[in-house]
Amino acid sequence: MAKQSVRLTVPQFIPRYRVTLVSEGGHTAPYGALRDSAAAAAALRPCFDGLDREQFLVCCLDAKNVSIGVNIVSIGTLTLSLVHPREVYKPAILLNACAIIAVHNHPS
């Protein structure tokens, strides 16, 4: 009779997470739907006022192209800002955005 080995397994703990959004203030933009680049630039320009370094932002839009939130993806140096696609799409997914507008500044 062949000997069979018995292997005991320990249950693996699988953590459960909850993701939440935290509002960090904002600014008033009376532009409604952002239908073109001029409207987007006018609405998002206050985000860049007085900055001395490059920043890359994502503006998340609903189905009517109205901004539902802006997220700072990257704060760089005077001449560059590193951006990874994962960080661009993360706030859009969390906000259930229909579309995004990616914007950055050139402080120099």
Tab-separated table of C-alpha atoms in Angstrom:
chain	number	residue	atom	x	y	z
A	1	MET	CA	0.000	0.000	0.000
A	2	ALA	CA	1.405	3.392	-1.047
A	3	LYS	CA	1.853	6.028	1.584
A	4	GLN	CA	-0.052	9.271	0.934
A	5	SER	CA	1.165	12.565	2.314
A	6	VAL	CA	-1.333	14.765	4.068
A	7	ARG	CA	-0.953	18.487	3.448
A	8	LEU	CA	-2.613	20.901	5.805
A	9	THR	CA	-3.409	24.365	4.541
A	10	VAL	CA	-3.853	27.421	6.662
A	11	PRO	CA	-6.656	29.773	5.605
A	12	GLN	CA	-5.333	32.966	4.050
A	13	PHE	CA	-6.535	36.275	5.439
A	14	ILE	CA	-7.815	38.577	2.679
A	15	PRO	CA	-8.099	42.209	3.810
A	16	ARG	CA	-11.112	44.281	2.846
A	17	TYR	CA	-10.610	47.965	1.978
A	18	ARG	CA	-12.836	50.993	1.686
A	19	VAL	CA	-11.863	53.892	-0.563
A	20	THR	CA	-13.177	57.358	0.232
A	21	LEU	CA	-12.890	60.754	-1.388
A	22	VAL	CA	-11.884	63.798	0.633
A	23	SER	CA	-12.738	67.288	-0.612
A	24	GLU	CA	-9.879	69.759	-0.152
A	25	GLY	CA	-11.697	72.968	-1.024
A	26	GLY	CA	-11.730	74.468	-4.495
A	27	HIS	CA	-12.654	77.598	-6.390
A	28	THR	CA	-15.734	78.985	-8.073
A	29	ALA	CA	-15.904	78.675	-11.841
A	30	PRO	CA	-19.119	80.058	-13.395
A	31	TYR	CA	-18.515	78.410	-16.757
A	32	GLY	CA	-20.944	75.471	-16.658
A	33	ALA	CA	-20.085	72.862	-19.257
A	34	LEU	CA	-16.506	72.876	-20.523
A	35	ARG	CA	-17.292	72.571	-24.225
A	36	ASP	CA	-13.966	73.778	-25.672
A	37	SER	CA	-10.345	74.415	-24.732
A	38	ALA	CA	-10.944	78.118	-24.063
A	39	ALA	CA	-13.645	77.344	-21.477
A	40	ALA	CA	-11.444	74.695	-19.862
A	41	ALA	CA	-8.468	77.072	-19.699
A	42	ALA	CA	-10.581	79.837	-18.159
A	43	ALA	CA	-12.102	77.494	-15.574
A	44	LEU	CA	-8.823	75.834	-14.583
A	45	ARG	CA	-6.435	78.817	-14.716
A	46	PRO	CA	-7.064	79.688	-11.018
A	47	CYS	CA	-5.581	76.298	-10.079
A	48	PHE	CA	-2.197	77.483	-11.353
A	49	ASP	CA	-2.102	81.056	-10.027
A	50	GLY	CA	1.168	81.859	-8.268
A	51	LEU	CA	2.830	78.472	-8.713
A	52	ASP	CA	6.611	78.303	-9.056
A	53	ARG	CA	6.725	74.635	-10.143
A	54	GLU	CA	5.035	72.584	-12.818
A	55	GLN	CA	1.861	70.784	-11.834
A	56	PHE	CA	-0.186	68.242	-13.731
A	57	LEU	CA	-3.917	68.208	-12.961
A	58	VAL	CA	-6.855	66.091	-14.024
A	59	CYS	CA	-10.262	67.720	-14.276
A	60	CYS	CA	-12.997	65.082	-14.097
A	61	LEU	CA	-16.218	65.712	-16.019
A	62	ASP	CA	-19.729	64.323	-15.822
A	63	ALA	CA	-21.823	63.282	-18.846
A	64	LYS	CA	-22.704	66.944	-19.547
A	65	ASN	CA	-19.028	68.047	-19.499
A	66	VAL	CA	-19.447	69.851	-16.175
A	67	SER	CA	-16.473	69.615	-13.821
A	68	ILE	CA	-17.090	67.321	-10.860
A	69	GLY	CA	-13.582	67.614	-9.431
A	70	VAL	CA	-9.953	68.519	-9.983
A	71	ASN	CA	-7.060	66.383	-8.738
A	72	ILE	CA	-3.354	67.255	-8.533
A	73	VAL	CA	-1.631	64.284	-10.150
A	74	SER	CA	1.950	65.509	-9.967
A	75	ILE	CA	3.973	68.406	-8.590
A	76	GLY	CA	7.253	68.658	-10.426
A	77	THR	CA	10.152	71.058	-10.705
A	78	LEU	CA	10.589	74.296	-12.593
A	79	THR	CA	10.875	72.462	-15.917
A	80	LEU	CA	9.187	69.048	-15.627
A	81	SER	CA	6.490	67.009	-13.940
A	82	LEU	CA	6.448	63.199	-14.040
A	83	VAL	CA	3.077	61.594	-14.743
A	84	HIS	CA	2.003	57.956	-14.759
A	85	PRO	CA	-1.269	56.891	-16.429
A	86	ARG	CA	-2.334	55.033	-13.277
A	87	GLU	CA	-2.346	58.306	-11.329
A	88	VAL	CA	-4.252	60.095	-14.106
A	89	TYR	CA	-7.130	57.618	-14.228
A	90	LYS	CA	-7.404	56.894	-10.501
A	91	PRO	CA	-9.348	60.071	-9.549
A	92	ALA	CA	-11.550	59.713	-12.639
A	93	ILE	CA	-12.546	56.210	-11.612
A	94	LEU	CA	-13.160	57.233	-7.996
A	95	LEU	CA	-15.381	60.125	-9.111
A	96	ASN	CA	-17.246	57.996	-11.685
A	97	ALA	CA	-16.208	60.533	-14.318
A	98	CYS	CA	-17.455	60.300	-17.872
A	99	ALA	CA	-14.446	62.190	-19.277
A	100	ILE	CA	-11.259	63.934	-18.172
A	101	ILE	CA	-9.276	66.998	-19.138
A	102	ALA	CA	-5.539	66.741	-18.446
A	103	VAL	CA	-3.832	70.108	-17.860
A	104	HIS	CA	-0.421	71.344	-16.791
A	105	ASN	CA	1.384	74.637	-16.454
A	106	HIS	CA	4.731	76.113	-17.499
A	107	PRO	CA	5.807	78.490	-14.710
A	108	SER	CA	9.015	79.490	-16.463
